[in-house]
Structure formats: C-alpha cells, structure tokens
Coordinates of C-alpha atoms and ligand atoms in Angstrom, one line a residue:
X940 CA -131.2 125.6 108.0
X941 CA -128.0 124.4 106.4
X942 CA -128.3 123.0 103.0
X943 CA -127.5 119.4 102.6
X944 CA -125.8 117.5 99.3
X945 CA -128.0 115.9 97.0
X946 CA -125.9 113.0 97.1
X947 CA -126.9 112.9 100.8
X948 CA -129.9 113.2 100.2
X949 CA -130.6 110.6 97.8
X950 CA -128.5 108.0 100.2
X951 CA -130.8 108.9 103.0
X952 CA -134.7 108.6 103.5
X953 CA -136.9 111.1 104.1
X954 CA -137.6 111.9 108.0
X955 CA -141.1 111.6 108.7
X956 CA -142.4 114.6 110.3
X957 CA -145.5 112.5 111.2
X958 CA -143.1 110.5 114.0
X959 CA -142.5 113.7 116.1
X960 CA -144.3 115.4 119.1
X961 CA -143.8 119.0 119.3
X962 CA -141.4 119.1 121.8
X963 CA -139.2 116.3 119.6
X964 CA -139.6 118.9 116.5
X965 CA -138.6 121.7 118.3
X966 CA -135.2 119.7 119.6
X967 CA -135.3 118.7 115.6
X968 CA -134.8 122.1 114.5
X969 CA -133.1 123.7 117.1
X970 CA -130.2 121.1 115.8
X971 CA -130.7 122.3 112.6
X972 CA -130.4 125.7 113.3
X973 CA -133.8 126.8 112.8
X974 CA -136.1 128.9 115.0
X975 CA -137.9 126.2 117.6
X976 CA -141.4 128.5 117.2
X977 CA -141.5 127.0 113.1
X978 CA -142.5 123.4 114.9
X979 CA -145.2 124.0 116.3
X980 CA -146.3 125.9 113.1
X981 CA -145.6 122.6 111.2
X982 CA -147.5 120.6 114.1
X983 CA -150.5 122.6 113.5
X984 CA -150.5 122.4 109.9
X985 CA -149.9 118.6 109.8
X986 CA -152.1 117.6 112.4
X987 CA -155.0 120.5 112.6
X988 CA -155.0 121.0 109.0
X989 CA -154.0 117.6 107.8
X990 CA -151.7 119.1 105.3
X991 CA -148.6 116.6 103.9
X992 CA -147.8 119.2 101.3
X993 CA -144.9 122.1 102.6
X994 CA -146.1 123.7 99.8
X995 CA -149.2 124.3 101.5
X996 CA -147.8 125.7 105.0
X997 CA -148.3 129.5 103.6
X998 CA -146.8 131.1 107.0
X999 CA -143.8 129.3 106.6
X1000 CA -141.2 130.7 105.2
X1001 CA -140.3 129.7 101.2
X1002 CA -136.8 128.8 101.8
X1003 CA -137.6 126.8 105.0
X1004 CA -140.7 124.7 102.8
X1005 CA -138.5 124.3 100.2
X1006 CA -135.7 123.0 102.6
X1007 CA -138.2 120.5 104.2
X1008 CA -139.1 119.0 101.1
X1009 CA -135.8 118.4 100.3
X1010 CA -135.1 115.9 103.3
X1011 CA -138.3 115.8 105.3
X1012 CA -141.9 114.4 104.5
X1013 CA -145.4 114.2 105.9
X1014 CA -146.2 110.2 105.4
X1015 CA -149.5 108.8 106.6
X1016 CA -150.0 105.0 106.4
X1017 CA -151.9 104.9 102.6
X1018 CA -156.1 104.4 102.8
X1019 CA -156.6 101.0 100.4
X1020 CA -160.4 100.5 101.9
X1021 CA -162.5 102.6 103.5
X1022 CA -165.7 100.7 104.2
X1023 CA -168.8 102.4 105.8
X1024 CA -171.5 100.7 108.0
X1025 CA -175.6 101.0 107.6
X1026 CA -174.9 102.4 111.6
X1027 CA -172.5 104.6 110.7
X1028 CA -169.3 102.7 111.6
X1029 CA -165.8 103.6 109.5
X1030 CA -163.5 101.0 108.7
X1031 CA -160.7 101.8 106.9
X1032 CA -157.8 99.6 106.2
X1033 CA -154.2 101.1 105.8
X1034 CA -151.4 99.8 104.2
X1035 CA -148.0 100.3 105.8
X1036 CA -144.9 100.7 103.7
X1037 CA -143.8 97.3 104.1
X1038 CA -147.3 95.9 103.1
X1039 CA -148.6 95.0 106.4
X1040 CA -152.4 96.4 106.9
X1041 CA -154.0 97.8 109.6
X1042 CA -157.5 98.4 110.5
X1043 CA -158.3 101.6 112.5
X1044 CA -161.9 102.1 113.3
X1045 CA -164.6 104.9 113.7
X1046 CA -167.8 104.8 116.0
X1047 CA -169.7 107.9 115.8
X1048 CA -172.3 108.2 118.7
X1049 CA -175.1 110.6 119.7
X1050 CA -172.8 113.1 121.7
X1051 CA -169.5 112.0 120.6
X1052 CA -167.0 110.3 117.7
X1053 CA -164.9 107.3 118.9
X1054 CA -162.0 106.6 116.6
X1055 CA -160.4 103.0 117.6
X1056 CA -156.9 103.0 116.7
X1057 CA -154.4 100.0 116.9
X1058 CA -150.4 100.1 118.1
X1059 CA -148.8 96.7 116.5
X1060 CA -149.2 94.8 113.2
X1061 CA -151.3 91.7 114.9
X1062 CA -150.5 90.8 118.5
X1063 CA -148.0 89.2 120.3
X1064 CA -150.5 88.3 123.6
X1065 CA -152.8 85.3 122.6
X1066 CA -156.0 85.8 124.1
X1067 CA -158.2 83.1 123.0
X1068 CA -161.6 84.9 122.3
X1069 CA -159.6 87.5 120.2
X1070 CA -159.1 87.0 116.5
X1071 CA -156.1 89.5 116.1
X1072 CA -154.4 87.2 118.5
X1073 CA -155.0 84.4 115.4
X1074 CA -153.1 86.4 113.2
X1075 CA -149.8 86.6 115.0
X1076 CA -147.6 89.5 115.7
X1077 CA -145.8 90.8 112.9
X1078 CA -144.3 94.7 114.6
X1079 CA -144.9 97.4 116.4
X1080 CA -146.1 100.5 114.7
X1081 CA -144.2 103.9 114.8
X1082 CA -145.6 107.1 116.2
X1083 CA -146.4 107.8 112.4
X1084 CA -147.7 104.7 112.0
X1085 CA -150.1 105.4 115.2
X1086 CA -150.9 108.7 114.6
X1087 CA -151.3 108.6 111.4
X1088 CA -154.0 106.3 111.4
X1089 CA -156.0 109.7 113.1
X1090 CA -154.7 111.7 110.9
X1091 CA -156.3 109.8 108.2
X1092 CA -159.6 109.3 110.0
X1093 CA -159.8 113.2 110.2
X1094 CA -158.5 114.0 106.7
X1095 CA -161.6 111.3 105.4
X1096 CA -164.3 112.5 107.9
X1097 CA -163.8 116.1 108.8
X1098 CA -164.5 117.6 105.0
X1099 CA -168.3 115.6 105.4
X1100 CA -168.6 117.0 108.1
X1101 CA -168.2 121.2 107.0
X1102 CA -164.9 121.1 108.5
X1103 CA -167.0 120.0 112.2
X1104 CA -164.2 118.1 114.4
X1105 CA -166.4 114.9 114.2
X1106 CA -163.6 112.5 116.4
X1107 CA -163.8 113.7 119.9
X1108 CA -162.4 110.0 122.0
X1109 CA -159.5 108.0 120.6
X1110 CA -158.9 104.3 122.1
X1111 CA -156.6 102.8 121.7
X1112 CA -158.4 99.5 121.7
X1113 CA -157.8 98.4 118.2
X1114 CA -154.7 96.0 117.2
X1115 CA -152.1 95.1 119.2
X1116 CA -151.2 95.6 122.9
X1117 CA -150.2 99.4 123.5
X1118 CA -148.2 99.1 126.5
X1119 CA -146.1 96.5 124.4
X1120 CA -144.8 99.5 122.1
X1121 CA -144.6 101.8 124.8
X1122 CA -143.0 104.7 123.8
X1123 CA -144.3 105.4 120.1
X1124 CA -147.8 104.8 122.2
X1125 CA -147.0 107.3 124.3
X1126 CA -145.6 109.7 121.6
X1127 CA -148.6 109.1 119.8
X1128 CA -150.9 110.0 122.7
X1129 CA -149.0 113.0 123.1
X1130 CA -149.5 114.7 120.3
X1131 CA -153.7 113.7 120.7
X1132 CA -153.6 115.7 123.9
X1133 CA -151.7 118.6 122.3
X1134 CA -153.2 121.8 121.8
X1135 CA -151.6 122.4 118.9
X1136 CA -152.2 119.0 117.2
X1137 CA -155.9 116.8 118.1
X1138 CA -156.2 119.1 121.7
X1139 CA -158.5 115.9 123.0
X1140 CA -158.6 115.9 126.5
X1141 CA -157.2 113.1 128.5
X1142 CA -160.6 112.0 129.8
X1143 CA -161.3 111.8 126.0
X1144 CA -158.0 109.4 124.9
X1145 CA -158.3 105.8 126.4
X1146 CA -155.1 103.6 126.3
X1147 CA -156.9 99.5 126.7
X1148 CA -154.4 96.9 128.1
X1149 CA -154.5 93.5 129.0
X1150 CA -152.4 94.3 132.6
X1151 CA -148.5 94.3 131.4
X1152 CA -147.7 95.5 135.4
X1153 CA -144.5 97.4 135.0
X1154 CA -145.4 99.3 131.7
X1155 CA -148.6 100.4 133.5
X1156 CA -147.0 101.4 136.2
X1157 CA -144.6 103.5 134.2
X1158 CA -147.3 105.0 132.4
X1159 CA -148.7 107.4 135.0
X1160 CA -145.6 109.2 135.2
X1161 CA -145.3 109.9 131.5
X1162 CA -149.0 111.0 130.0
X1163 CA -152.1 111.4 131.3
X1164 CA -154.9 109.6 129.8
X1165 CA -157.4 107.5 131.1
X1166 CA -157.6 103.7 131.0
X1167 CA -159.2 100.6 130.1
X1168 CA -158.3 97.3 131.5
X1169 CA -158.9 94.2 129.3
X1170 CA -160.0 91.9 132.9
X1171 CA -162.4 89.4 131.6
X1172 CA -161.9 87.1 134.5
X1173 CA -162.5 87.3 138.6
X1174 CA -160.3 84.7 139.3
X1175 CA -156.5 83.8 138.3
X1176 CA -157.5 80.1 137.0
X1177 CA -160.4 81.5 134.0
X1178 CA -157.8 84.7 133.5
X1179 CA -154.5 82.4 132.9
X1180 CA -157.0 80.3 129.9
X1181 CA -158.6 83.9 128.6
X1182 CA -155.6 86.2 129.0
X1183 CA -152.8 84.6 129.1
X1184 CA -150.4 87.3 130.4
X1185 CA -152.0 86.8 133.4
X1186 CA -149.7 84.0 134.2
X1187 CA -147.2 86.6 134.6
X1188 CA -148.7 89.6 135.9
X1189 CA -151.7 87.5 138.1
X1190 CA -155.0 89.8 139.2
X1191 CA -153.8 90.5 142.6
X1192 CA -150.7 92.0 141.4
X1193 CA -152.7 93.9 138.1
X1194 CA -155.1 95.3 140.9
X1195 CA -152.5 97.1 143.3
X1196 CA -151.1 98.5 140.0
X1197 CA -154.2 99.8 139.0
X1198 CA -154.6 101.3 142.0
X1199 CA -151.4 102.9 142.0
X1200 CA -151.9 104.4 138.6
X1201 CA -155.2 106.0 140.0
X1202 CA -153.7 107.4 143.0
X1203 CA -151.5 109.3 140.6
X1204 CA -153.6 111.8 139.2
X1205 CA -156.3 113.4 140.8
X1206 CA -158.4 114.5 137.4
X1207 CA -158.5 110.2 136.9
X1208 CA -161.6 109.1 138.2
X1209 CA -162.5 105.7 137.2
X1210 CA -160.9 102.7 135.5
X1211 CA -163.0 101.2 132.7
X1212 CA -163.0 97.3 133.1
X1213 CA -163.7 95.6 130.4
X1214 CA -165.5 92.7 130.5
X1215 CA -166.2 90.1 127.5
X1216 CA -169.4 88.1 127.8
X1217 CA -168.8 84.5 126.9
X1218 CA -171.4 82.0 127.3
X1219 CA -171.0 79.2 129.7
X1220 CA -167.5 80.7 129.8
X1221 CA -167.4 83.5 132.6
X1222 CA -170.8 84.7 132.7
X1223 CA -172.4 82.7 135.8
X1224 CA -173.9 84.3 139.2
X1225 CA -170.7 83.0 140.4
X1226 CA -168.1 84.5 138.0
X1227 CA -170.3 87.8 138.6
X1228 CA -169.7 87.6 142.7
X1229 CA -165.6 86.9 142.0
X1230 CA -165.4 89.9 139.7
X1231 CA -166.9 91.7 142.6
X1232 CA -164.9 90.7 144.7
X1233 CA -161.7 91.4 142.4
X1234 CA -163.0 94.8 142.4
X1235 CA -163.2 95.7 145.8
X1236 CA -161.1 99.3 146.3
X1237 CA -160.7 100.3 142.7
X1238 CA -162.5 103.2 141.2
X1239 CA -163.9 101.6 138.5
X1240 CA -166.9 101.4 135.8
X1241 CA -167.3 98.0 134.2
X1242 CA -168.1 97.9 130.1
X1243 CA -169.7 94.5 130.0
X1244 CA -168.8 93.7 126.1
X1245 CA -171.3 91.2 124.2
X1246 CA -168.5 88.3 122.4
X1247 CA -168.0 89.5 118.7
X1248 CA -168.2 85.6 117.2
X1249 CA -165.4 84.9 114.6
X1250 CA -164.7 82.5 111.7
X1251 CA -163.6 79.1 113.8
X1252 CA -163.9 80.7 117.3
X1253 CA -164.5 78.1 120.0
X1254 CA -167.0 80.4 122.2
X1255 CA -170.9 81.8 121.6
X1256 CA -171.8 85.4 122.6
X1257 CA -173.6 85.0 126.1
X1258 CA -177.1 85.2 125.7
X1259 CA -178.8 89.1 126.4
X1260 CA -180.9 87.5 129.6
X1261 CA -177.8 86.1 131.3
X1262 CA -175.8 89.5 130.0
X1263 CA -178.7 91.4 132.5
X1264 CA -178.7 89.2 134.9
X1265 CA -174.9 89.2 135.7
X1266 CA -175.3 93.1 135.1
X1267 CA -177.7 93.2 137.8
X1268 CA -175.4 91.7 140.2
X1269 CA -172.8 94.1 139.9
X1270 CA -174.9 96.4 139.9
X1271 CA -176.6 95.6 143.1
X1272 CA -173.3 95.2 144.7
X1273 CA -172.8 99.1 144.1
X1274 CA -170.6 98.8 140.5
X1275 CA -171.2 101.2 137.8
X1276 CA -172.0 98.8 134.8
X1277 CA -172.7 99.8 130.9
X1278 CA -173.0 97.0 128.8
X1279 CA -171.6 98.2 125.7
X1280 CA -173.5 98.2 121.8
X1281 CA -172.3 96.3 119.2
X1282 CA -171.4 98.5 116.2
X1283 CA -170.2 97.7 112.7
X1284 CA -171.5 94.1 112.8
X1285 CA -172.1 94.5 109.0
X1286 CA -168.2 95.3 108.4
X1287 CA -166.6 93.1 111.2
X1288 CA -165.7 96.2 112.7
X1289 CA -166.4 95.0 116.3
X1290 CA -164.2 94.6 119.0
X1291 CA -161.3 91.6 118.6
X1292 CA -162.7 91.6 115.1
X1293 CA -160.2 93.5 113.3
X1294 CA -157.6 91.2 112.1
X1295 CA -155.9 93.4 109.3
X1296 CA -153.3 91.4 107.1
X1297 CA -150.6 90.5 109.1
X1298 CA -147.8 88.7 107.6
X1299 CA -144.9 86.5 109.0
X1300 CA -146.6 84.9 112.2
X1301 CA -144.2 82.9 113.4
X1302 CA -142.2 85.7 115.5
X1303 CA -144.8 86.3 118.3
X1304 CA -142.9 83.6 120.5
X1305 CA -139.6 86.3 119.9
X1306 CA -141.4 89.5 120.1
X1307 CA -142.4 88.0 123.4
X1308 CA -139.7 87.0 125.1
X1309 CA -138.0 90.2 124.3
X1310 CA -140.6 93.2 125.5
X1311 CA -140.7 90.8 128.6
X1312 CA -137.4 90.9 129.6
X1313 CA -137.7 94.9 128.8
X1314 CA -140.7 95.2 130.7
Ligands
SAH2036 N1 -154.6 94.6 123.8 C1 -155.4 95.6 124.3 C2 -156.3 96.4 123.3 C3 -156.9 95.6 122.2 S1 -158.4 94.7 122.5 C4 -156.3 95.0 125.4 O1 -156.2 93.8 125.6 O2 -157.0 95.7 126.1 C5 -159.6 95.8 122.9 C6 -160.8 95.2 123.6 O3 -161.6 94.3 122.8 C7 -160.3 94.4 124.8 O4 -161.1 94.6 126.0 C8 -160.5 93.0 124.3 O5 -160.5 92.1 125.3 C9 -161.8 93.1 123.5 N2 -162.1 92.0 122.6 C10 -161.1 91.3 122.0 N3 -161.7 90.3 121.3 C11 -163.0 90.4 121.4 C12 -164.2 89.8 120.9 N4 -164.1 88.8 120.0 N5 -165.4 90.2 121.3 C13 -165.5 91.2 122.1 N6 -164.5 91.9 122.6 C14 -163.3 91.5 122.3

C-alpha cells in the first residue's frame, strides 16, 4: 500500500473501516494496491472478533497494520449507559461524534436474542403514538453508525456469555425510519447477513417501516431480509391521523407493494404486521373486520403490540380483554396473530419508547421534503 505524507494525513480524517461491507473493502484496497483477500480478513476481525485495534489483527501482515493505523480506524458509536432490566432487557445509550445519542436495544428470549437497532438520530415521520416522533429528526446514521450499534451489543454481551453468540435476530425497529436512509440501511444489513461478519440469516434480520412505497419496492432487489410493516390502521381515514405517511403512500397502494416485495423471493414467507393496540383508538370489532379485510392476499402474521404509554401521550394501552377479543377475530378469520410481550418496562426500553437525545428539531419539515422528492 503506498505510504502517504504525514501532512496528508493530519489534514485528513481517519476512514472508518466500520462504514464498509466486504465487497466495498475489497474495492477499498484493490485502489490501494493491496491484495482484495486482506478485507475480508479485517471484516472478520472487526465484526466476528470485535477488534478496533490493527494491532490486534495477528494474520495481518505488520507493515499493512501499521499502514492502517496510520489513515484508517475501527470507530464504534461510544457506550455512555448501559442499563440492564430485572427481565433481562439491555439498553445502552451511544453517543455519536457529534453528541447526538442513540438508544439500541437487547431482548433476550427463551430460544433466541433480539437486538433492536435504530437508523436516524430521532425521526422525520410523526406518528402520533410514538415518542421518537416527539423528539424530531436530527440525521440519518451511517453504516458505522448502524452497525456499530451491533458491534457494541456483541462486544458488551458476548464475553458474559463464554464467548456464546447470544444476538441471533436484529430489527431494525428502533429509531428512525430505515427505508428513509436507505443505503447505509442496506449496507448495514449487509454486512449482518455476511458470513464473514454477523452470518445472521435473512429470516433472522427484520427491516420495520411505516410503508415509504418506492424505497420498499426498491428494497427486494438489493438484500434479502425479511419485513415488518408498521400498519396500525384498516382503513385510510385512522392511518392518515396514526401514520401520517399514509397520506402519501395510502393502504391500497402499501398493500400491492407488499405484495410485490413478497413475490420476489421465494425463501420470504410472511410479512409481519404490526399492530399497536390503542384504546378506544383502533381496537373495536369493527377496526378488527377492516384490518381483515386490508389483509386479504398478503402472506402475513400480525404482531398485535400492547401501547407503550409515554410522558404527555394522548392515548391509554387497550385493555388485555379487548387485546383478546380483537385477537380472536383475526384469528377466526384464518390470520396468524401473536400478541407481542412487553419487555424492559422498568428501563423504558419498549417499543416507540426510545427517544435518545436528539438535538436541533426543527429540520424534520426539511429532511422531509427532501428524501420525498428522492424517494
Ligand atoms: N419507523 C419504523 C421503525 C421504528 S418503530 C416503523 O415505523 O416501523 C418500531 C415499531 O414500534 C413500529 O411498529 C411502531 O409503530 C411501534 N411503536 C412505536 N411507538 C410505539 C408505542 N408507543 N407503543 C407500542 N409500539 C410502538
């Protein structure tokens, strides 16, 4: 690799090795002249051994670690709280370079390890029952930024565990709306299905959106992974007040997408539909019967999610009888229904809970205007 000045060096910042997929690494060092094999080395020590020290990377070759620590480094968004629930629940707070925080969460279950990751600083949709959506949109993150936040997770658990893999499912159901930061989402995701970095399989990595039509139908073409549809609503009227993205991308058009993106793959098998339970809200026999009906032709299980109440939050949790009842109706009507556990109540590490610090609110209106018109 040619040797660079140390005036250039000190001008420049250090490339994150962190924001790379293999493939991107390899093209990295073919530029530099080095052999394309020594990424996927680095890959696996970064991300399977969660080393951020070249020093460290004993197969590599001297000159080549001492090189990369020259103009390259292995930055991970930095741990400032790492707060542990009586269930089990992980919630760590990171701290980005430019002091935004971000929450990135860990469920661990019977027969598997959920790590709940987010993709912007806040959010630029403004669901009402969420309270990221109260804290504005700040950015998106970068792949580092993304992956990092598993890379962290893994560093933390994996020594309690003997070295065990203890995250097996990543969602990506944490801050922010994915498919609004599409490609460092999709980087990200990458490198979890790689072998030679997390090697999760693609039923095991969940990408949750809130229906942005043209970046989902995008997404089929450029990883595999399963999804997770933020629906809430059988009808367009509730949706527009709930989601309000819906305005743009209504359910009928949201369902013929989702039906595309299934017909893509034949290892996909069901959509997840999320469902938030919100009392008086969207939880009558009624409300049941529309989502039904919305549902009609797409392979599908539905998560029925309990409301996680927040500080100043205009809707109540729908009570646990009317939760079954409205269960029972899907349910009768042929649907595959879960209703899904809420975990980490002690940490307010719950689902729309996870508000991080976000600063500078007032550019979601922006943000928004300009990933539509690249959408
Ligand atoms: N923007 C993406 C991912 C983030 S939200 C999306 O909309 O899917 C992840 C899930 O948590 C979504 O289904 C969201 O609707 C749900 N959620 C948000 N706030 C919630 C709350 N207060 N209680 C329960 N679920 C909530």
């Amino acid at each position: 690799m040619p040797a660079m000045s140390n005036t250039n060096i000190k001008q420049q910042q250090k490339v994150n090795l962190l924001d790379f997929t293999t493939e991107k690494l390899k093209d990295f060092f073919i530029e530099k002249g080095e052999k394309p094999f020594r990424a996927t080395q680095i890959i696996k020590w970064m991300h399977q051994y969660c080393v951020d020290d070249f020093d460290q990377m004993t197969n590599v070759s001297k000159a080549l670690r001492h090189e990369l620590q020259k103009f390259a480094e292995i930055r991970a968004p930095e741990v400032v709280l790492d707060k542990a629930s009586s269930d089990g629940t992980h919630k760590w707070l990171l701290r980005l370079e430019d002091g935004n925080c971000i929450e990135t969460v860990f469920i661990p279950e019977k027969d598997r390890g959920t790590l709940c990751v987010s993709s912007q600083v806040g959010c630029a949709l403004d669901c009402t029952f969420c309270s990221t959506a109260r804290q504005g949109f700040n950015r998106n993150l970068t792949v580092a930024e993304i992956i990092g936040q598993l890379w962290a997770a893994k560093r933390s658990l994996q020594p309690k565990a003997g070295g065990e893999r203890v995250i097996s499912n990543v969602v990506m159901m944490g801050m922010g709306e994915p498919l609004l930061n599409f490609k460092p989402v999709i980087d990200a995701m990458k490198l979890m299905l790689d072998d030679n970095a997390y090697g999760l399989s693609k039923r095991r990595v969940t990408l949750s959106t809130s229906g942005v039509v043209p970046a989902l139908d995008r997404l089929r073409d450029e990883v595999d992974v399963s999804l997770a549809l933020s629906l809430h609503a059988g009808n367009d009227q509730l949706r527009d007040k709930l989601v309000p993205i819906n305005k743009k991308y209504p359910i009928k058009m949201l369902m013929d997408s989702c039906k595309r993106f299934m017909k893509g793959k034949a290892a996909r098998e069901r959509i997840t539909i999320e469902y938030v339970m919100l009392d008086g809200v969207n939880d009558s026999d009624q409300n049941a019967r529309e989502l039904i009906y919305t549902l009609k032709g797409v392979p599908c299980k539905v998560n029925l999610i309990p409301f996680n109440p927040f500080p100043d939050t205009r809707y109540k949790r729908s009570p646990t009888k009317r939760i079954n009842q409205f269960r029972d109706i899907l349910i009768a009507s042929g649907l595959i229904v879960v209703t899904r556990r809420t975990r980490g109540d002690d940490i307010d590490a719950a689902c729309g809970q996870l508000a991080g610090e976000v600063n500078d609110r007032s550019r979601r209106e922006i943000h928004f205007l300009r990933i539509e018109k690249e959408t």
